[in-house]
Amino acid sequence: MYDVLVIGGGAAGFYAAIHIAEARPNTKIAILERGKEVLTKVKISGGGRCNVTHAEFDPKELNKNYPRGEKELLGPFHTYASGDTVGFFEERGVSLKIEEDGRMFPVSNSSQTIIDCFVSETERLGIEVKILCPVSGIEQMQHKDDTLWRVKIAENFLLAKYLIVATGSNPKIWKYIEELGHTIVPPVPSLFTFNIKDDRISGIPGLSTHAEVTVIPKKKLGTNSKKVKLESANLISDGPLLITHWGVSGPAILKLSAWGARVLEQYNYQFKIKVNWVTEYHKDGLLELFLKVKQDEKKTLLRTKVLDIPKRLWVNLIRASHIEDSITWPEVSKQQLSALAEQLTASVFQVNGKSTFKEEFVTAGGIDLKEINFKTYQSKVLPNLYFAGEIINIDAITGGFNFQNAWTGGYIAAKGVVEELNKVQ
């Protein structure tokens, strides 16, 4: 018999268990992990460095990075946010550093530092960590005057007064939670890159530049067309865009994939995007600039880079505008310059499918946000049941924000459980 069972040996599960054990040292807690290793997502995140959190310390700004959960997370972030996470690790001898883009990593540059910290804390606090424990059933039962949780592991059962479920995007566990009366928002991929085959970006993989990307809304849609139309009309993002062997990636694309997760799934990942490669210009303003350059410059367009964009991209876009390599500025026509201005400010690309972003597979979907009390992360459907992490219909635009959701949810769920345990005694 346990006081608390935590299903899921990932970031949120460990964080919750550690905070309960710290607040109530004699609490009997076990973490159940279906695999042979714990914290596997922590291990691979950030290319093996672990993007622990993000250096955004204002809750009102922090919550803007969550396509699903923005409104709901404002209160929790006022309780526990990035600064608290930094403090947690610093207190345990793990220093974090801030990179230029705001991402935070351990100074060691190794996710193993974070894993070792969690594992040593569970050992110090006497938390049981049970690996190879796949859950095959969850039910609530009456035992004398108590309501207990009965968790099935193979042919055995474990009993607990309180249950925290932190299994991430696990369809099997979602099914059990649904059977208990919760609503599950169907999962769709989030954080993915776009597959594009196009001469304008072929042959230049690895090239990165600042750009603004807009999804061009489709006219014909299936179910929920009004909602999709409304969402797709606002799908615009800017930031670094990375050209890859298979298409485009980088923060500008990943943000777009996160905010547009449901819309792009409705499009079956077949849609068009418009890219402005020179975000400080619109077409007419750029054409005006070109006409001024035409009056003064004598060299070929190919050899004159009048804009701050990568040379190889400039060359590709000139060729896409049907301007020959040998054409000089005095020779080029206004019509050709107009075509080049169009390519630079409004290149249209056909997207045919998506690719998972590295190993960091993130889904939009999970337990309906309306069924969770975000002051405690307790279920509104059943007592003594708590959730944390990606099992809830919350996802973010990069890994560090997803981890912050896990730390915040784990901490507040732990606090909620501790308050309930203290009432009993």
XYZ file of C-alpha atoms in Angstrom:
425
model
C 0.000 0.000 0.000
C 1.421 3.352 -1.073
C 0.517 6.882 -0.151
C 1.259 8.015 -3.714
C 1.828 6.184 -6.975
C 3.290 8.128 -9.880
C 2.668 6.538 -13.277
C 5.405 7.633 -15.685
C 9.142 7.833 -15.075
C 9.691 11.027 -17.035
C 10.346 14.663 -16.194
C 6.951 15.504 -14.658
C 6.700 12.236 -12.717
C 10.121 12.550 -11.086
C 9.595 16.231 -10.310
C 6.276 15.534 -8.582
C 7.607 12.596 -6.555
C 10.683 14.528 -5.376
C 8.627 17.521 -4.215
C 6.155 15.320 -2.293
C 8.978 13.433 -0.562
C 10.744 16.676 0.345
C 7.605 18.182 1.877
C 6.613 14.925 3.656
C 9.724 12.794 4.285
C 7.893 9.662 5.465
C 5.440 9.454 2.579
C 5.520 6.097 0.777
C 5.955 6.882 -2.937
C 6.689 4.782 -6.006
C 7.354 5.840 -9.600
C 6.200 3.278 -12.183
C 8.079 3.213 -15.498
C 7.040 0.845 -18.296
C 10.496 0.775 -19.946
C 13.871 -0.413 -18.739
C 15.143 3.176 -18.411
C 13.702 6.285 -16.789
C 13.844 9.871 -18.119
C 14.411 8.795 -21.747
C 13.005 12.034 -23.187
C 15.275 14.059 -20.904
C 18.201 12.035 -22.242
C 17.627 12.815 -25.945
C 16.275 16.365 -25.659
C 18.350 19.227 -27.010
C 20.569 16.833 -28.933
C 21.588 15.086 -25.706
C 22.204 18.347 -23.834
C 18.682 18.721 -22.351
C 16.974 22.058 -22.967
C 15.859 22.295 -19.304
C 13.790 25.477 -19.553
C 13.732 28.904 -21.222
C 15.019 32.221 -19.897
C 11.576 33.838 -19.928
C 10.855 34.807 -16.335
C 7.639 36.804 -16.763
C 4.591 34.471 -16.494
C 2.587 36.693 -18.881
C 5.270 36.299 -21.551
C 6.094 32.686 -20.737
C 2.544 31.427 -21.305
C 2.486 32.916 -24.839
C 4.689 30.020 -25.990
C 1.941 27.412 -25.598
C -0.459 26.937 -28.548
C -2.562 24.688 -26.307
C -2.645 25.807 -22.650
C -1.799 29.508 -22.967
C -4.758 30.702 -20.858
C -4.680 27.815 -18.376
C -0.949 28.125 -17.597
C -0.972 31.780 -16.561
C -2.028 30.990 -12.967
C 0.354 28.006 -12.570
C 3.267 30.070 -13.912
C 2.605 32.707 -11.262
C 3.029 29.881 -8.734
C 6.017 28.142 -10.304
C 7.942 29.193 -13.408
C 11.385 29.243 -15.039
C 13.141 31.051 -12.170
C 11.928 28.418 -9.711
C 13.211 25.653 -11.982
C 16.647 27.288 -12.135
C 16.603 27.519 -8.321
C 15.673 23.832 -7.958
C 18.668 22.695 -9.984
C 21.086 25.256 -8.512
C 20.211 24.043 -4.980
C 21.201 20.545 -6.080
C 24.517 21.589 -7.569
C 23.384 21.695 -11.218
C 24.236 25.046 -12.791
C 22.335 26.151 -15.892
C 23.447 28.524 -18.644
C 21.451 30.744 -21.009
C 22.186 30.568 -24.729
C 21.637 33.437 -27.177
C 18.152 32.265 -28.168
C 17.052 32.026 -24.509
C 17.270 28.242 -24.228
C 18.766 26.988 -20.958
C 21.041 23.969 -20.651
C 23.150 22.463 -17.880
C 26.651 23.982 -17.892
C 27.943 20.421 -18.372
C 26.195 20.314 -21.800
C 25.011 16.822 -20.899
C 21.473 15.617 -20.184
C 23.044 12.936 -17.979
C 23.668 15.673 -15.381
C 19.897 16.203 -15.084
C 19.201 12.455 -14.997
C 21.859 11.881 -12.298
C 20.367 14.730 -10.243
C 16.875 13.181 -10.320
C 18.046 9.628 -9.658
C 20.217 10.667 -6.697
C 17.309 12.683 -5.270
C 14.954 9.688 -5.427
C 17.597 7.579 -3.655
C 18.195 10.246 -1.006
C 14.467 10.672 -0.358
C 13.611 6.964 -0.348
C 11.334 7.066 -3.404
C 10.922 3.656 -5.046
C 11.603 3.656 -8.797
C 10.112 0.572 -10.451
C 11.249 -0.046 -14.044
C 9.659 -2.563 -16.454
C 6.291 -1.840 -14.835
C 3.796 -1.344 -17.692
C 0.373 -0.389 -16.338
C -2.446 -2.577 -17.698
C -5.385 -1.106 -15.804
C -6.417 1.719 -13.449
C -9.491 1.694 -11.225
C -10.833 3.310 -8.127
C -12.113 1.078 -5.329
C -13.681 1.420 -1.925
C -11.659 -0.012 0.980
C -13.343 0.334 4.385
C -13.810 4.123 4.690
C -11.164 4.973 2.109
C -11.295 5.389 -1.639
C -8.159 3.837 -3.081
C -6.513 3.572 -6.480
C -5.809 0.075 -7.764
C -3.172 -0.051 -10.513
C -2.719 -3.295 -12.406
C 0.841 -4.341 -13.350
C 0.787 -7.633 -15.306
C -1.062 -9.993 -12.922
C -0.381 -7.939 -9.798
C -2.024 -4.883 -8.253
C -0.607 -1.898 -6.411
C -2.789 0.193 -4.111
C -2.436 3.897 -3.369
C -4.387 6.729 -1.768
C -3.299 9.240 -4.422
C -2.422 8.799 -8.064
C -0.370 11.120 -10.288
C -0.410 10.254 -13.987
C 2.505 11.735 -15.939
C 2.912 9.395 -18.889
C 3.167 11.961 -21.690
C 1.521 11.142 -25.010
C 0.689 7.534 -24.243
C -2.440 6.275 -26.104
C -2.834 3.241 -23.815
C -2.935 5.370 -20.649
C -5.204 7.930 -22.352
C -7.619 5.025 -22.977
C -7.633 4.067 -19.284
C -8.173 7.704 -18.283
C -11.031 7.958 -20.777
C -12.625 4.831 -19.277
C -12.508 6.585 -15.899
C -14.708 9.355 -17.331
C -12.255 11.901 -18.746
C -12.431 13.416 -22.231
C -9.367 12.919 -24.426
C -8.723 15.466 -27.181
C -7.471 13.324 -30.116
C -3.700 13.697 -30.574
C -2.106 15.209 -33.677
C 1.621 15.858 -34.289
C 3.103 19.190 -33.268
C 6.670 20.500 -33.766
C 7.501 19.169 -37.207
C 9.365 20.366 -40.292
C 7.936 20.883 -43.791
C 8.797 18.680 -46.769
C 9.333 20.792 -49.911
C 10.935 19.951 -53.238
C 11.742 23.164 -55.087
C 14.666 24.383 -57.212
C 14.827 27.631 -55.235
C 15.985 25.823 -52.099
C 17.612 22.697 -53.560
C 21.375 22.427 -53.361
C 21.685 24.802 -50.381
C 20.945 22.662 -47.266
C 22.267 24.078 -43.998
C 21.610 27.658 -45.059
C 19.794 29.677 -42.383
C 18.253 33.146 -42.621
C 15.600 35.266 -40.908
C 12.233 35.004 -42.652
C 8.497 35.463 -42.219
C 6.372 32.439 -43.121
C 2.605 32.451 -43.709
C 0.348 29.447 -44.318
C -1.954 30.201 -47.258
C -5.477 29.191 -46.100
C -7.299 26.563 -48.155
C -10.761 27.345 -49.464
C -12.208 23.824 -49.362
C -12.247 22.178 -45.951
C -13.903 19.206 -44.313
C -15.346 19.102 -40.809
C -15.055 22.048 -38.411
C -14.308 24.206 -41.445
C -15.280 27.521 -39.795
C -12.911 27.011 -36.879
C -10.097 25.784 -39.130
C -10.613 28.729 -41.496
C -10.368 31.146 -38.576
C -7.208 29.500 -37.201
C -5.513 29.145 -40.590
C -6.087 32.830 -41.381
C -3.766 33.686 -38.471
C -0.958 31.217 -39.172
C 2.061 33.472 -39.552
C 5.472 33.191 -37.942
C 8.878 34.806 -38.167
C 12.368 33.845 -37.051
C 15.340 31.853 -38.312
C 14.402 29.546 -41.207
C 16.713 26.627 -41.964
C 16.865 25.037 -45.421
C 17.319 21.265 -45.172
C 17.807 18.329 -47.537
C 14.063 17.616 -47.381
C 12.608 21.134 -47.147
C 12.532 23.764 -44.409
C 12.974 23.750 -40.636
C 14.189 26.135 -37.932
C 12.306 28.146 -35.273
C 10.056 29.971 -37.780
C 8.757 26.639 -39.137
C 8.549 24.849 -35.779
C 6.505 27.694 -34.273
C 4.169 27.538 -37.256
C 3.804 23.754 -36.957
C 2.936 24.059 -33.256
C 0.356 26.844 -33.629
C -1.064 25.216 -36.743
C -0.981 21.592 -35.507
C -4.733 20.986 -35.882
C -5.188 23.063 -39.041
C -2.282 21.411 -40.860
C -3.554 17.967 -39.862
C -6.913 18.906 -41.465
C -4.965 19.882 -44.580
C -3.399 16.397 -44.527
C -0.029 18.213 -44.552
C -0.597 19.327 -48.165
C -0.668 23.127 -48.283
C 1.169 26.221 -49.516
C 3.324 28.670 -47.610
C 4.412 32.178 -48.508
C 7.922 33.213 -47.440
C 9.232 36.758 -47.091
C 13.037 36.408 -47.085
C 13.552 40.146 -46.379
C 11.088 40.931 -43.594
C 11.919 44.662 -43.533
C 10.509 45.064 -47.056
C 7.226 44.617 -48.909
C 7.174 44.123 -52.688
C 6.600 47.758 -53.753
C 9.280 49.122 -51.427
C 11.775 46.547 -52.643
C 11.040 47.278 -56.293
C 11.652 50.971 -55.571
C 15.054 50.083 -54.086
C 15.948 47.943 -57.123
C 15.086 50.758 -59.528
C 17.458 53.063 -57.621
C 20.237 50.448 -57.759
C 19.576 50.033 -61.502
C 20.490 53.700 -62.047
C 23.869 53.415 -60.285
C 25.133 49.830 -60.570
C 26.870 48.417 -63.683
C 27.684 44.825 -62.616
C 25.501 41.735 -63.058
C 22.704 41.143 -60.560
C 24.317 37.828 -59.681
C 27.496 39.591 -58.492
C 25.675 42.390 -56.643
C 24.016 41.446 -53.399
C 22.003 44.508 -52.418
C 20.192 42.789 -49.551
C 21.296 41.077 -46.350
C 20.427 37.520 -47.385
C 22.727 34.546 -48.025
C 24.465 34.785 -51.413
C 23.395 31.297 -52.575
C 19.743 32.073 -51.862
C 20.043 35.423 -53.698
C 21.427 33.575 -56.746
C 18.622 30.969 -56.673
C 15.909 33.617 -56.435
C 17.408 35.651 -59.309
C 17.323 32.528 -61.489
C 13.755 31.776 -60.351
C 12.809 35.271 -61.581
C 13.968 34.283 -65.107
C 16.946 36.621 -64.954
C 19.983 35.160 -66.717
C 23.332 35.033 -64.929
C 24.901 37.440 -67.406
C 22.280 40.215 -67.130
C 23.576 43.491 -65.701
C 21.611 46.110 -63.763
C 21.390 48.489 -66.773
C 20.020 45.611 -68.905
C 17.450 44.199 -66.484
C 13.837 45.193 -67.126
C 11.395 46.623 -64.584
C 9.226 43.536 -65.136
C 12.111 41.238 -64.186
C 12.909 43.327 -61.097
C 9.229 43.153 -60.124
C 9.410 39.344 -60.423
C 12.553 39.315 -58.213
C 10.866 41.558 -55.624
C 7.953 39.087 -55.616
C 10.298 36.112 -55.093
C 12.056 37.858 -52.220
C 8.947 39.058 -50.371
C 6.331 36.450 -51.303
C 7.872 33.183 -52.500
C 5.127 30.551 -52.611
C 6.140 26.942 -51.858
C 4.080 23.753 -51.960
C 4.436 21.651 -48.799
C 3.978 17.915 -49.298
C 4.124 16.215 -45.935
C 6.058 16.675 -42.708
C 9.091 15.241 -40.917
C 9.505 14.741 -37.182
C 11.803 17.333 -35.628
C 14.854 15.332 -34.486
C 13.858 12.791 -31.819
C 11.663 15.261 -29.976
C 8.236 14.030 -30.996
C 5.564 16.275 -29.492
C 1.805 15.917 -29.833
C -1.083 18.305 -29.428
C -3.879 16.470 -27.639
C -4.583 14.738 -24.352
C -6.831 15.261 -21.345
C -9.308 18.073 -21.939
C -8.135 21.216 -20.131
C -11.658 21.931 -18.832
C -11.483 18.753 -16.697
C -8.447 19.789 -14.633
C -8.246 22.184 -11.685
C -5.095 24.159 -12.527
C -4.708 25.379 -8.941
C -3.840 21.818 -7.903
C -3.637 19.828 -11.184
C -6.281 17.536 -9.698
C -8.935 15.892 -11.845
C -12.365 17.546 -11.721
C -13.888 14.169 -12.620
C -12.420 11.958 -9.876
C -10.943 12.775 -6.448
C -7.306 11.998 -5.536
C -6.269 11.830 -9.209
C -3.653 14.267 -10.531
C -2.024 14.895 -13.894
C 1.201 16.572 -15.022
C 3.128 17.044 -18.268
C 2.157 16.200 -21.825
C -0.629 13.775 -20.861
C -2.701 16.987 -20.658
C -3.687 18.818 -23.864
C -0.786 21.270 -23.514
C 2.188 21.644 -25.838
C 4.775 24.296 -26.560
C 6.793 25.732 -29.421
C 10.130 24.206 -28.306
C 11.434 21.539 -25.966
C 12.449 23.900 -23.151
C 8.926 25.264 -22.832
C 7.541 21.699 -22.845
C 9.870 20.843 -19.967
C 8.756 23.956 -18.057
C 5.173 22.741 -18.378
C 6.338 19.423 -16.862
C 8.188 21.094 -13.969
C 5.296 23.455 -13.190
C 2.648 20.712 -13.383
C 4.782 18.288 -11.362
C 5.409 20.865 -8.644
C 1.774 22.013 -8.320
C 0.415 18.436 -8.410
C 2.882 17.542 -5.639
C 1.747 20.545 -3.609
C -1.891 19.500 -4.100
C -1.206 15.930 -2.953
C 0.750 17.151 0.098
C -2.128 19.434 1.138
C -4.568 16.504 0.922
C -2.241 14.174 2.840
C -1.818 16.811 5.573
C -5.617 17.056 5.967
C -5.872 13.357 6.731
C -3.320 13.440 9.548
